[in-house]
Coordinates of C-alpha atoms and ligand atoms in Angstrom, one line a residue:
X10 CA 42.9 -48.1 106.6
X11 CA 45.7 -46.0 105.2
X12 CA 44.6 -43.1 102.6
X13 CA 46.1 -43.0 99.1
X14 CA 48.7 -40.7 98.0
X15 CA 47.7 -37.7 95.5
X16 CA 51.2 -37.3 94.5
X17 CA 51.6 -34.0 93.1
X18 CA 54.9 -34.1 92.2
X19 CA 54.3 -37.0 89.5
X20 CA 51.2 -35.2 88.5
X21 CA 52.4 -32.4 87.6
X22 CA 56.0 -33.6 86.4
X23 CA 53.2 -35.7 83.8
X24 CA 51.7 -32.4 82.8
X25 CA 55.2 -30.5 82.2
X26 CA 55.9 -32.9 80.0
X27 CA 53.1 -32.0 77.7
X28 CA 53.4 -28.2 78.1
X29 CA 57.1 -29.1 76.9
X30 CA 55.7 -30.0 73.7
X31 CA 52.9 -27.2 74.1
X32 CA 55.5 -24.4 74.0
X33 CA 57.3 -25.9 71.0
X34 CA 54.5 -25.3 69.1
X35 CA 53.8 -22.1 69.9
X36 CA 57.5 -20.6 69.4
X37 CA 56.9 -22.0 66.0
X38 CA 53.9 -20.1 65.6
X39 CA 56.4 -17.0 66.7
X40 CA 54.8 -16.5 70.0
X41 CA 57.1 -18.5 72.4
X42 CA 55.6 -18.2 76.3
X43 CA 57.1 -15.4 78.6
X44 CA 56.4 -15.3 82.0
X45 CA 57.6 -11.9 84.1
X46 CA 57.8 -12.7 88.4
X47 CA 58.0 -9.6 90.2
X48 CA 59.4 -10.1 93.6
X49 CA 59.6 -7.4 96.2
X50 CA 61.6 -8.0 99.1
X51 CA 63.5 -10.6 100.6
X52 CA 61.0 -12.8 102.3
X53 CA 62.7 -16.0 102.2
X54 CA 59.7 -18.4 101.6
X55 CA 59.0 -16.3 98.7
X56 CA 62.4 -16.0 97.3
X57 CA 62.3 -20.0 96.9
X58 CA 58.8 -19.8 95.6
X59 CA 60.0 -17.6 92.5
X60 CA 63.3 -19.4 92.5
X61 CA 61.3 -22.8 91.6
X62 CA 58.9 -20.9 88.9
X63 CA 61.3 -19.4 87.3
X64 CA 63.3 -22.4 87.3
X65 CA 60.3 -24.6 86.1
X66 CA 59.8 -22.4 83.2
X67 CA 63.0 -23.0 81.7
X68 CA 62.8 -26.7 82.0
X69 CA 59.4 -26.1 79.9
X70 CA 61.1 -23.5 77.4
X71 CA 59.4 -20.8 78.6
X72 CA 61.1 -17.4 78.4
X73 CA 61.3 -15.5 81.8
X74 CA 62.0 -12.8 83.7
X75 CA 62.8 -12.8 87.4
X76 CA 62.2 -9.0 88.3
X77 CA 63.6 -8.3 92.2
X78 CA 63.1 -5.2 93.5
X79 CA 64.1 -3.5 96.9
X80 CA 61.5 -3.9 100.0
X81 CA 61.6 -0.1 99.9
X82 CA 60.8 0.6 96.8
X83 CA 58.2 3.4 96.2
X84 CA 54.6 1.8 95.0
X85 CA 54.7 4.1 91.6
X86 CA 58.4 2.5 90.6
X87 CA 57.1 -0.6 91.1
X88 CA 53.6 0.1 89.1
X89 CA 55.6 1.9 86.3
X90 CA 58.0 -1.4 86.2
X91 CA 54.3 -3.7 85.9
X92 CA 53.0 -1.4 82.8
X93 CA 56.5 -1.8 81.0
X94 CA 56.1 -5.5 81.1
X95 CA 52.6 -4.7 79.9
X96 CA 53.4 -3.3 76.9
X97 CA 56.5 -6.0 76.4
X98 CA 55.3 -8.3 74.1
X99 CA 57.9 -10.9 74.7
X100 CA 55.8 -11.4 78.0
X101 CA 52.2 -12.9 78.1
X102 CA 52.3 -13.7 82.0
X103 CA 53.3 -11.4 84.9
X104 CA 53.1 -12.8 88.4
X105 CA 53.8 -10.0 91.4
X106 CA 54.6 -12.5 94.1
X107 CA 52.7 -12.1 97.4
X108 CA 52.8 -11.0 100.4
X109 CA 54.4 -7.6 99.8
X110 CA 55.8 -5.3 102.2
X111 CA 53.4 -3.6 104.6
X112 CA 53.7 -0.4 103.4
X113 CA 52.9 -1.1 99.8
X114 CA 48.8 -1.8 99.1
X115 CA 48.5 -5.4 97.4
X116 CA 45.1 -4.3 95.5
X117 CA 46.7 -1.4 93.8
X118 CA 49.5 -3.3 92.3
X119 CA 47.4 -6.3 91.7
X120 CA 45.2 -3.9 89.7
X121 CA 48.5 -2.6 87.5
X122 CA 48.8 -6.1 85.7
X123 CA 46.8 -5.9 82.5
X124 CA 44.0 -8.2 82.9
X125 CA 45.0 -10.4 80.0
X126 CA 48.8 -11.1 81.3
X127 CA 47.3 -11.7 84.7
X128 CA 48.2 -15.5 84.9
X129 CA 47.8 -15.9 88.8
X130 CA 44.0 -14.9 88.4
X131 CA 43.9 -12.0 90.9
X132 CA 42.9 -9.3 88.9
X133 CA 39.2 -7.6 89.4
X134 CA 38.4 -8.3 86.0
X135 CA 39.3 -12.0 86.6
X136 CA 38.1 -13.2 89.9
X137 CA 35.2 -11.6 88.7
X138 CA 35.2 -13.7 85.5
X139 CA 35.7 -16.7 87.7
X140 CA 33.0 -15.5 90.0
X141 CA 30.2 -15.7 86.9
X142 CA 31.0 -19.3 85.8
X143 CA 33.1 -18.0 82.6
X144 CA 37.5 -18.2 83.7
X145 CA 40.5 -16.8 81.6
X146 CA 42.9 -17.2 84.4
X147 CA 42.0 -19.2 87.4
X148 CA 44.0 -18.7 90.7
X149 CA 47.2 -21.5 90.5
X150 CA 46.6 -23.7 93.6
X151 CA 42.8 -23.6 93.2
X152 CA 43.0 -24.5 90.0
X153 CA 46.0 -27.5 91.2
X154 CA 43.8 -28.9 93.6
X155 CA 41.4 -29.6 90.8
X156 CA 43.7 -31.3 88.5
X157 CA 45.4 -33.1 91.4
X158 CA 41.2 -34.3 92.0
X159 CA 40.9 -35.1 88.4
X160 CA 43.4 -37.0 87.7
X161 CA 42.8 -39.5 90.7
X162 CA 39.0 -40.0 89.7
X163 CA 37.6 -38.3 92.4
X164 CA 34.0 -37.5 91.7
X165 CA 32.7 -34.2 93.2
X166 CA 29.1 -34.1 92.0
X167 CA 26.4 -33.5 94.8
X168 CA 29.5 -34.1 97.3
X169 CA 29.9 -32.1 100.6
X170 CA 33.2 -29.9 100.5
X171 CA 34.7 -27.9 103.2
X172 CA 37.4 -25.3 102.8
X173 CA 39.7 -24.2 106.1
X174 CA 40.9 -20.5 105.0
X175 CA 38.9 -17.8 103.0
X176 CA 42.0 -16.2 101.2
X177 CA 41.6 -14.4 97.5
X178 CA 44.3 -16.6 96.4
X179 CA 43.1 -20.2 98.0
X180 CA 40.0 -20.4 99.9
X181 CA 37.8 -18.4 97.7
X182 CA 38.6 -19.3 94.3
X183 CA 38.6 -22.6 95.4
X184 CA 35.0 -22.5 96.5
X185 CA 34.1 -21.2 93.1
X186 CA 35.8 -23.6 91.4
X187 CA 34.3 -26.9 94.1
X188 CA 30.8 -24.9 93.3
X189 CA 31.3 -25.1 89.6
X190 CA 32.0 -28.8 90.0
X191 CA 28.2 -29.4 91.6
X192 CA 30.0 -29.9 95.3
X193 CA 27.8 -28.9 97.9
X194 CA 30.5 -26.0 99.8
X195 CA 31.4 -25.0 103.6
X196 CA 34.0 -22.1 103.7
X197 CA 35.2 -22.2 107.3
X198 CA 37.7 -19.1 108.6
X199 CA 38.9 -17.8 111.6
X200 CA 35.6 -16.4 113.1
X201 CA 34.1 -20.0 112.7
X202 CA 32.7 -21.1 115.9
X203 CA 32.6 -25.1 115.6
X204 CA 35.7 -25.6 113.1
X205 CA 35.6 -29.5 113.8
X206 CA 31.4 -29.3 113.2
X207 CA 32.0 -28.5 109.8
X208 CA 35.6 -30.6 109.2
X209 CA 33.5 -33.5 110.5
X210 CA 30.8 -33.2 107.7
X211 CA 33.8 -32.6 104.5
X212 CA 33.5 -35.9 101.8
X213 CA 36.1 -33.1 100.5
X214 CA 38.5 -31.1 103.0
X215 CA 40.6 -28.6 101.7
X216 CA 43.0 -26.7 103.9
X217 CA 45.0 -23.6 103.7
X218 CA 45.5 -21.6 106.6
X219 CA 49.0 -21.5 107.4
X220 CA 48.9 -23.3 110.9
X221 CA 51.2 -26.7 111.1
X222 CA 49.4 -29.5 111.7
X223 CA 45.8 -27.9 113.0
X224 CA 43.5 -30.4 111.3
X225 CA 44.0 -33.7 113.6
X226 CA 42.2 -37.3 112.7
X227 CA 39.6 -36.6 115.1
X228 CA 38.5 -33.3 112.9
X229 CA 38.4 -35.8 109.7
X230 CA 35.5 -38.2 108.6
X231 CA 36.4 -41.8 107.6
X232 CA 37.5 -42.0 104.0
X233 CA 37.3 -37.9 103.1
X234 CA 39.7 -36.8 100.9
X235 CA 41.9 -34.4 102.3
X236 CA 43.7 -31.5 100.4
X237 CA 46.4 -29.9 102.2
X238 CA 47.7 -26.7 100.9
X239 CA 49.6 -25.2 103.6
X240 CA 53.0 -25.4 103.6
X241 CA 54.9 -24.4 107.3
X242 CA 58.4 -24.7 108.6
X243 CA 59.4 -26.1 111.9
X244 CA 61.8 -25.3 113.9
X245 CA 64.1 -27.7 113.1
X246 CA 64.0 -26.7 109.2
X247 CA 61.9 -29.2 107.7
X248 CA 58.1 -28.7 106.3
X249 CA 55.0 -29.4 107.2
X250 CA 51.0 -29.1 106.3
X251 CA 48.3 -27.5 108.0
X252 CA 47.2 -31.3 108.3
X253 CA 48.7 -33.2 110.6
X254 CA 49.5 -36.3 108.3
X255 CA 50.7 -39.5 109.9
X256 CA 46.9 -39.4 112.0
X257 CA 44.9 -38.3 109.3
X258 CA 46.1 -40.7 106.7
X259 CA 44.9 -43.1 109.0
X260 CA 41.4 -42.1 108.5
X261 CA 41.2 -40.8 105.1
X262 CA 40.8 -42.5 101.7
X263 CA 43.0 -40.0 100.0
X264 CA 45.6 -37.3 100.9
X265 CA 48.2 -35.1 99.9
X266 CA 51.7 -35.0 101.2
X267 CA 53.9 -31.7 102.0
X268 CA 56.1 -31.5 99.9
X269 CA 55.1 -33.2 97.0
X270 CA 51.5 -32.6 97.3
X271 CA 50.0 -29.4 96.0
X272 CA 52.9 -27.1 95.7
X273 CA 53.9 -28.9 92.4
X274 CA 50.6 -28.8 91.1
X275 CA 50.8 -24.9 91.6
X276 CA 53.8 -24.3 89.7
X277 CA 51.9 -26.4 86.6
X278 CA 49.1 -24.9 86.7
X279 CA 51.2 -21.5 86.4
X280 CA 53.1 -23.2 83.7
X281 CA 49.3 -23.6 82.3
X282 CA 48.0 -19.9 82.8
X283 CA 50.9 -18.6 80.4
X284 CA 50.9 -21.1 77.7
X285 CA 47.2 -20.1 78.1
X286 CA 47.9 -16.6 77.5
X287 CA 50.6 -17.1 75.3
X288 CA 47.8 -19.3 72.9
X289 CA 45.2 -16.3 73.2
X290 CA 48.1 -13.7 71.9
X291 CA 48.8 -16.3 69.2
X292 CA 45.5 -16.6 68.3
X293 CA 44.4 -12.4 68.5
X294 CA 47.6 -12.0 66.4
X295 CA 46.8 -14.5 63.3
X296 CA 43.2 -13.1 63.5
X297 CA 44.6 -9.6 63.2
X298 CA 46.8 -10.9 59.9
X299 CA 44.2 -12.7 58.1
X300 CA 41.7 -9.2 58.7
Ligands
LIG408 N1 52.0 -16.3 97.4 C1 51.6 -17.5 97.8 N2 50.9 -18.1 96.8 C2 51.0 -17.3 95.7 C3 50.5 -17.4 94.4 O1 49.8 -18.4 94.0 N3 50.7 -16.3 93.6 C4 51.4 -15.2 94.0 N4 51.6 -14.2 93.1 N5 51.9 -15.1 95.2 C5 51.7 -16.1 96.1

Protein backbone atom coordinates (compact mmCIF):
# COMPACT_ATOMS: atom_id res chain seq x y z
CA UNK A 1 0.00 0.00 0.00
CA UNK A 2 1.07 3.49 -0.69
CA UNK A 3 -0.09 6.33 1.87
CA UNK A 4 -2.07 9.33 0.69
CA UNK A 5 -0.69 12.69 0.27
CA UNK A 6 -1.70 15.55 2.92
CA UNK A 7 -0.79 18.12 0.45
CA UNK A 8 -0.19 21.16 2.31
CA UNK A 9 0.49 23.35 -0.26
CA UNK A 10 -3.12 23.04 -1.84
CA UNK A 11 -4.47 23.16 1.63
CA UNK A 12 -3.38 26.05 2.52
CA UNK A 13 -3.30 27.84 -0.97
CA UNK A 14 -7.45 26.84 -0.33
CA UNK A 15 -7.32 28.77 2.95
CA UNK A 16 -5.47 32.02 1.58
CA UNK A 17 -7.91 32.26 -0.58
CA UNK A 18 -10.51 32.85 2.01
CA UNK A 19 -8.35 35.07 4.27
CA UNK A 20 -8.11 37.09 0.84
CA UNK A 21 -11.62 37.88 1.25
CA UNK A 22 -11.24 37.94 5.21
CA UNK A 23 -8.87 40.92 5.06
CA UNK A 24 -11.10 42.84 2.61
CA UNK A 25 -13.51 42.96 5.09
CA UNK A 26 -11.71 44.08 7.69
CA UNK A 27 -9.79 47.08 5.92
CA UNK A 28 -13.36 48.14 5.27
CA UNK A 29 -14.06 48.01 8.86
CA UNK A 30 -10.76 50.43 8.98
CA UNK A 31 -8.62 47.83 10.68
CA UNK A 32 -6.71 46.22 7.67
CA UNK A 33 -4.15 43.22 9.15
CA UNK A 34 -0.48 44.26 9.94
CA UNK A 35 1.91 41.79 10.61
CA UNK A 36 5.59 43.08 12.07
CA UNK A 37 8.67 39.97 11.44
CA UNK A 38 11.60 40.74 13.42
CA UNK A 39 14.53 39.01 12.18
CA UNK A 40 17.96 39.09 13.86
CA UNK A 41 20.71 37.91 12.08
CA UNK A 42 21.55 36.36 9.01
CA UNK A 43 20.72 32.70 9.47
CA UNK A 44 19.92 31.67 6.11
CA UNK A 45 17.11 29.11 6.72
CA UNK A 46 15.51 31.91 8.54
CA UNK A 47 16.02 34.63 6.09
CA UNK A 48 13.89 32.48 3.59
CA UNK A 49 11.44 31.64 6.33
CA UNK A 50 10.53 35.55 6.73
CA UNK A 51 11.10 36.06 3.09
CA UNK A 52 8.04 33.64 2.29
CA UNK A 53 5.71 35.26 5.31
CA UNK A 54 6.25 38.35 4.40
CA UNK A 55 5.75 37.61 0.98
CA UNK A 56 2.54 35.56 1.68
CA UNK A 57 1.00 38.44 3.41
CA UNK A 58 1.02 40.63 0.64
CA UNK A 59 -0.59 38.10 -1.69
CA UNK A 60 -3.38 38.16 1.18
CA UNK A 61 -3.46 42.09 1.55
CA UNK A 62 -1.95 42.06 4.64
CA UNK A 63 0.20 45.06 5.60
CA UNK A 64 3.78 44.22 6.82
CA UNK A 65 6.84 44.95 8.15
CA UNK A 66 9.98 43.00 7.68
CA UNK A 67 12.20 44.36 10.60
CA UNK A 68 16.17 43.08 10.13
CA UNK A 69 18.37 43.85 12.57
CA UNK A 70 22.17 43.15 13.08
CA UNK A 71 23.29 39.71 14.87
CA UNK A 72 24.98 42.06 17.29
CA UNK A 73 22.62 44.07 18.29
CA UNK A 74 22.24 44.84 22.00
CA UNK A 75 19.01 42.88 23.67
CA UNK A 76 17.52 46.40 24.94
CA UNK A 77 17.57 47.91 21.12
CA UNK A 78 16.01 45.07 20.06
CA UNK A 79 13.28 45.06 23.06
CA UNK A 80 12.77 48.93 22.65
CA UNK A 81 12.27 48.18 18.68
CA UNK A 82 9.32 45.22 20.00
CA UNK A 83 7.42 47.88 22.41
CA UNK A 84 7.33 50.51 19.39
CA UNK A 85 5.61 48.07 17.26
CA UNK A 86 3.46 47.57 20.34
CA UNK A 87 2.18 50.66 20.58
CA UNK A 88 1.87 50.84 16.48
CA UNK A 89 -1.50 50.39 15.75
CA UNK A 90 -1.06 49.72 12.18
CA UNK A 91 0.37 46.36 13.54
CA UNK A 92 -1.78 43.60 15.24
CA UNK A 93 0.80 40.69 14.80
CA UNK A 94 4.58 40.71 15.67
CA UNK A 95 6.60 37.55 14.97
CA UNK A 96 10.51 37.71 16.43
CA UNK A 97 11.78 34.86 14.25
CA UNK A 98 13.61 32.10 16.02
CA UNK A 99 16.50 30.93 16.80
CA UNK A 100 18.31 34.08 17.79
CA UNK A 101 21.89 34.68 18.31
CA UNK A 102 23.45 32.97 21.33
CA UNK A 103 24.16 35.80 23.21
CA UNK A 104 20.67 37.28 23.22
CA UNK A 105 17.97 35.23 25.79
CA UNK A 106 14.96 34.04 23.63
CA UNK A 107 12.54 34.21 26.78
CA UNK A 108 13.24 37.81 27.49
CA UNK A 109 12.34 38.98 24.05
CA UNK A 110 9.65 36.61 23.63
CA UNK A 111 8.23 38.18 26.86
CA UNK A 112 8.58 41.93 25.12
CA UNK A 113 5.71 41.14 22.54
CA UNK A 114 2.45 42.28 24.02
CA UNK A 115 0.46 39.39 24.65
CA UNK A 116 -2.33 40.32 22.42
CA UNK A 117 0.00 40.96 19.08
CA UNK A 118 1.71 37.69 19.92
CA UNK A 119 0.49 35.71 16.77
CA UNK A 120 3.10 32.88 16.94
CA UNK A 121 1.63 31.82 20.39
CA UNK A 122 4.90 31.98 22.49
CA UNK A 123 4.10 34.29 24.95
CA UNK A 124 3.62 33.19 28.90
CA UNK A 125 0.37 34.54 28.93
CA UNK A 126 -0.47 32.35 25.77
CA UNK A 127 0.99 28.98 26.08
CA UNK A 128 -0.46 29.28 29.30
CA UNK A 129 -3.89 30.01 27.71
CA UNK A 130 -3.35 27.08 25.50
CA UNK A 131 -2.22 25.00 28.36
CA UNK A 132 -5.97 25.47 30.25
CA UNK A 133 -8.07 24.45 27.24
CA UNK A 134 -9.00 28.30 26.39
CA UNK A 135 -6.33 29.60 23.05
CA UNK A 136 -5.99 33.26 21.58
CA UNK A 137 -3.00 32.38 19.61
CA UNK A 138 -1.96 28.88 19.06
CA UNK A 139 1.70 28.12 18.01
CA UNK A 140 1.60 28.15 13.75
CA UNK A 141 2.71 24.59 12.87
CA UNK A 142 0.84 23.04 15.77
CA UNK A 143 -2.00 24.61 14.95
CA UNK A 144 -1.13 23.53 10.73
CA UNK A 145 -0.86 20.14 11.52
CA UNK A 146 -4.39 20.28 12.83
CA UNK A 147 -5.98 21.87 9.92
CA UNK A 148 -3.82 19.79 7.53
CA UNK A 149 -5.70 16.60 9.92
CA UNK A 150 -8.92 18.26 9.48
CA UNK A 151 -9.27 18.82 6.34
CA UNK A 152 -8.38 15.07 5.21
CA UNK A 153 -11.06 13.57 7.72
CA UNK A 154 -8.77 12.15 10.04
CA UNK A 155 -10.55 11.34 13.22
CA UNK A 156 -8.43 11.73 16.40
CA UNK A 157 -10.83 10.73 19.12
CA UNK A 158 -9.65 8.03 21.66
CA UNK A 159 -6.59 7.59 18.99
CA UNK A 160 -2.95 6.85 20.10
CA UNK A 161 -0.58 9.91 19.08
CA UNK A 162 3.12 10.17 19.36
CA UNK A 163 5.08 13.27 19.02
CA UNK A 164 9.15 12.93 18.14
CA UNK A 165 10.54 16.45 19.60
CA UNK A 166 9.34 18.32 22.83
CA UNK A 167 10.05 22.00 21.52
CA UNK A 168 7.84 25.20 22.88
CA UNK A 169 7.18 25.85 19.37
CA UNK A 170 6.23 22.13 17.94
CA UNK A 171 6.22 19.31 20.21
CA UNK A 172 4.55 20.75 23.15
CA UNK A 173 1.84 22.79 21.79
CA UNK A 174 1.17 20.15 19.73
CA UNK A 175 0.45 17.72 22.50
CA UNK A 176 -1.88 20.23 23.90
CA UNK A 177 -3.67 20.69 21.00
CA UNK A 178 -3.69 16.34 20.03
CA UNK A 179 -4.93 16.22 23.92
CA UNK A 180 -7.66 18.75 23.33
CA UNK A 181 -8.77 16.58 20.38
CA UNK A 182 -9.47 13.33 22.88
CA UNK A 183 -6.02 11.62 21.37
CA UNK A 184 -4.52 9.51 23.78
CA UNK A 185 -0.55 11.34 23.70
CA UNK A 186 3.30 10.02 23.77
CA UNK A 187 5.81 12.95 23.68
CA UNK A 188 9.08 11.22 22.90
CA UNK A 189 12.59 13.44 23.05
CA UNK A 190 15.99 12.90 23.13
CA UNK A 191 16.40 11.18 26.61
CA UNK A 192 13.79 8.54 25.38
CA UNK A 193 15.14 5.19 25.81
CA UNK A 194 13.08 2.93 23.21
CA UNK A 195 12.24 5.73 20.49
CA UNK A 196 10.89 2.92 18.03
CA UNK A 197 8.73 1.31 21.22
CA UNK A 198 6.71 4.22 21.22
CA UNK A 199 6.89 5.16 17.12
CA UNK A 200 5.59 1.53 16.84
CA UNK A 201 2.45 2.22 18.95
CA UNK A 202 1.55 6.02 17.03
CA UNK A 203 -2.22 5.69 14.93
CA UNK A 204 -0.79 9.48 14.80
CA UNK A 205 3.10 10.15 14.39
CA UNK A 206 4.13 13.57 14.43
CA UNK A 207 7.77 14.52 13.95
CA UNK A 208 9.92 17.41 14.44
CA UNK A 209 13.32 17.05 15.49
CA UNK A 210 15.54 18.33 12.99
CA UNK A 211 17.37 15.01 11.95
CA UNK A 212 16.92 14.00 8.00
CA UNK A 213 15.31 11.06 7.56
CA UNK A 214 15.55 9.41 11.32
CA UNK A 215 12.01 7.86 11.35
CA UNK A 216 12.47 4.69 8.85
CA UNK A 217 9.37 2.19 7.89
CA UNK A 218 10.39 -0.16 10.37
CA UNK A 219 9.73 2.66 13.23
CA UNK A 220 6.08 3.10 11.58
CA UNK A 221 2.92 0.97 12.19
CA UNK A 222 0.85 -0.14 9.08
CA UNK A 223 -1.53 2.58 8.03
CA UNK A 224 -0.44 5.49 10.80
CA UNK A 225 -0.62 8.68 9.67
CA UNK A 226 2.53 10.37 9.71
CA UNK A 227 3.20 14.18 10.18
CA UNK A 228 6.44 15.36 9.19
CA UNK A 229 7.50 18.65 10.30
CA UNK A 230 11.10 18.82 9.91
CA UNK A 231 12.52 20.44 7.27
CA UNK A 232 16.62 19.63 6.65
CA UNK A 233 19.00 20.30 3.79
CA UNK A 234 21.36 17.89 2.28
CA UNK A 235 24.34 18.33 1.05
CA UNK A 236 23.57 18.52 -2.27
CA UNK A 237 21.06 21.56 -1.71
CA UNK A 238 17.84 19.96 -1.82
CA UNK A 239 15.24 19.22 1.33
CA UNK A 240 14.32 16.71 3.28
CA UNK A 241 12.00 15.51 6.44
CA UNK A 242 12.86 14.05 9.54
CA UNK A 243 10.88 11.03 7.92
CA UNK A 244 12.45 9.17 5.59
CA UNK A 245 9.57 9.17 2.85
CA UNK A 246 9.87 6.90 -0.04
CA UNK A 247 9.89 3.74 2.90
CA UNK A 248 7.45 5.07 5.00
CA UNK A 249 4.86 5.93 2.45
CA UNK A 250 5.01 2.40 1.87
CA UNK A 251 3.50 1.58 5.18
CA UNK A 252 1.42 4.47 6.03
CA UNK A 253 -2.18 5.38 5.11
CA UNK A 254 -1.37 9.06 5.03
CA UNK A 255 1.68 11.35 4.90
CA UNK A 256 3.07 14.60 4.37
CA UNK A 257 5.67 15.56 1.83
CA UNK A 258 8.77 18.13 2.36
CA UNK A 259 8.13 20.64 0.80
CA UNK A 260 4.76 20.94 0.38
CA UNK A 261 3.66 19.30 3.45
CA UNK A 262 3.46 21.35 6.63
CA UNK A 263 5.55 24.33 5.91
CA UNK A 264 2.64 25.86 3.94
CA UNK A 265 0.25 25.10 6.44
CA UNK A 266 2.47 27.24 8.87
CA UNK A 267 2.53 30.23 6.92
CA UNK A 268 -1.55 30.03 6.85
CA UNK A 269 -2.08 29.47 9.91
CA UNK A 270 0.19 32.69 10.56
CA UNK A 271 -1.90 34.37 7.97
CA UNK A 272 -4.72 33.12 10.53
CA UNK A 273 -3.31 34.37 13.98
CA UNK A 274 -3.22 38.11 12.55
CA UNK A 275 -6.47 38.33 10.82
CA UNK A 276 -7.37 36.85 14.31
CA UNK A 277 -5.95 39.62 16.04
CA UNK A 278 -6.62 42.03 13.58
CA UNK A 279 -10.75 40.86 14.21
CA UNK A 280 -10.21 41.20 18.09
CA UNK A 281 -8.79 44.95 17.60
CA UNK A 282 -11.79 45.54 15.31
CA UNK A 283 -14.07 44.24 17.53
CA UNK A 284 -12.39 46.08 21.08
CA UNK A 285 -12.51 49.25 18.85
CA UNK A 286 -16.38 49.28 17.79
CA UNK A 287 -17.11 48.24 21.42
CA UNK A 288 -15.14 51.21 22.69
CA UNK A 289 -17.32 53.63 20.05
CA UNK A 290 -20.68 52.37 20.71
CA UNK A 291 -19.69 52.90 24.95
N1 LIG B 1 11.45 29.32 13.79
C1 LIG B 1 11.01 28.12 13.36
N2 LIG B 1 9.66 28.04 13.39
C2 LIG B 1 9.23 29.24 13.86
C3 LIG B 1 7.94 29.78 14.12
O1 LIG B 1 6.89 29.12 13.94
N3 LIG B 1 7.91 31.04 14.60
C4 LIG B 1 9.05 31.76 14.83
N4 LIG B 1 8.92 32.99 15.31
N5 LIG B 1 10.27 31.29 14.61
C5 LIG B 1 10.35 30.04 14.12
Amino acid sequence: MSASILDGKATALRLREQFRDQVAALAARGQRPGLAVVLVGENPASTVYVRNKVAACEAAGIYSENIVLSADTEPARIIERIEALNRDPRIHGILVQLPLPPHIDEATVLAAVAAHKDVDGFHTENVGALALGNPRFIPCTPRGVMALLASAGIALCGREAVIVGRSNIVGRPMARLLLAADATITVCHSRTRDLSFHTRRAEILVVAIGRPAMITADMVKPGAVVIDVGINRRADGSLCGDVDFASVREVASWITPVPGGVGPMTIAMLLANTIEAAQQAANQTERFLAA
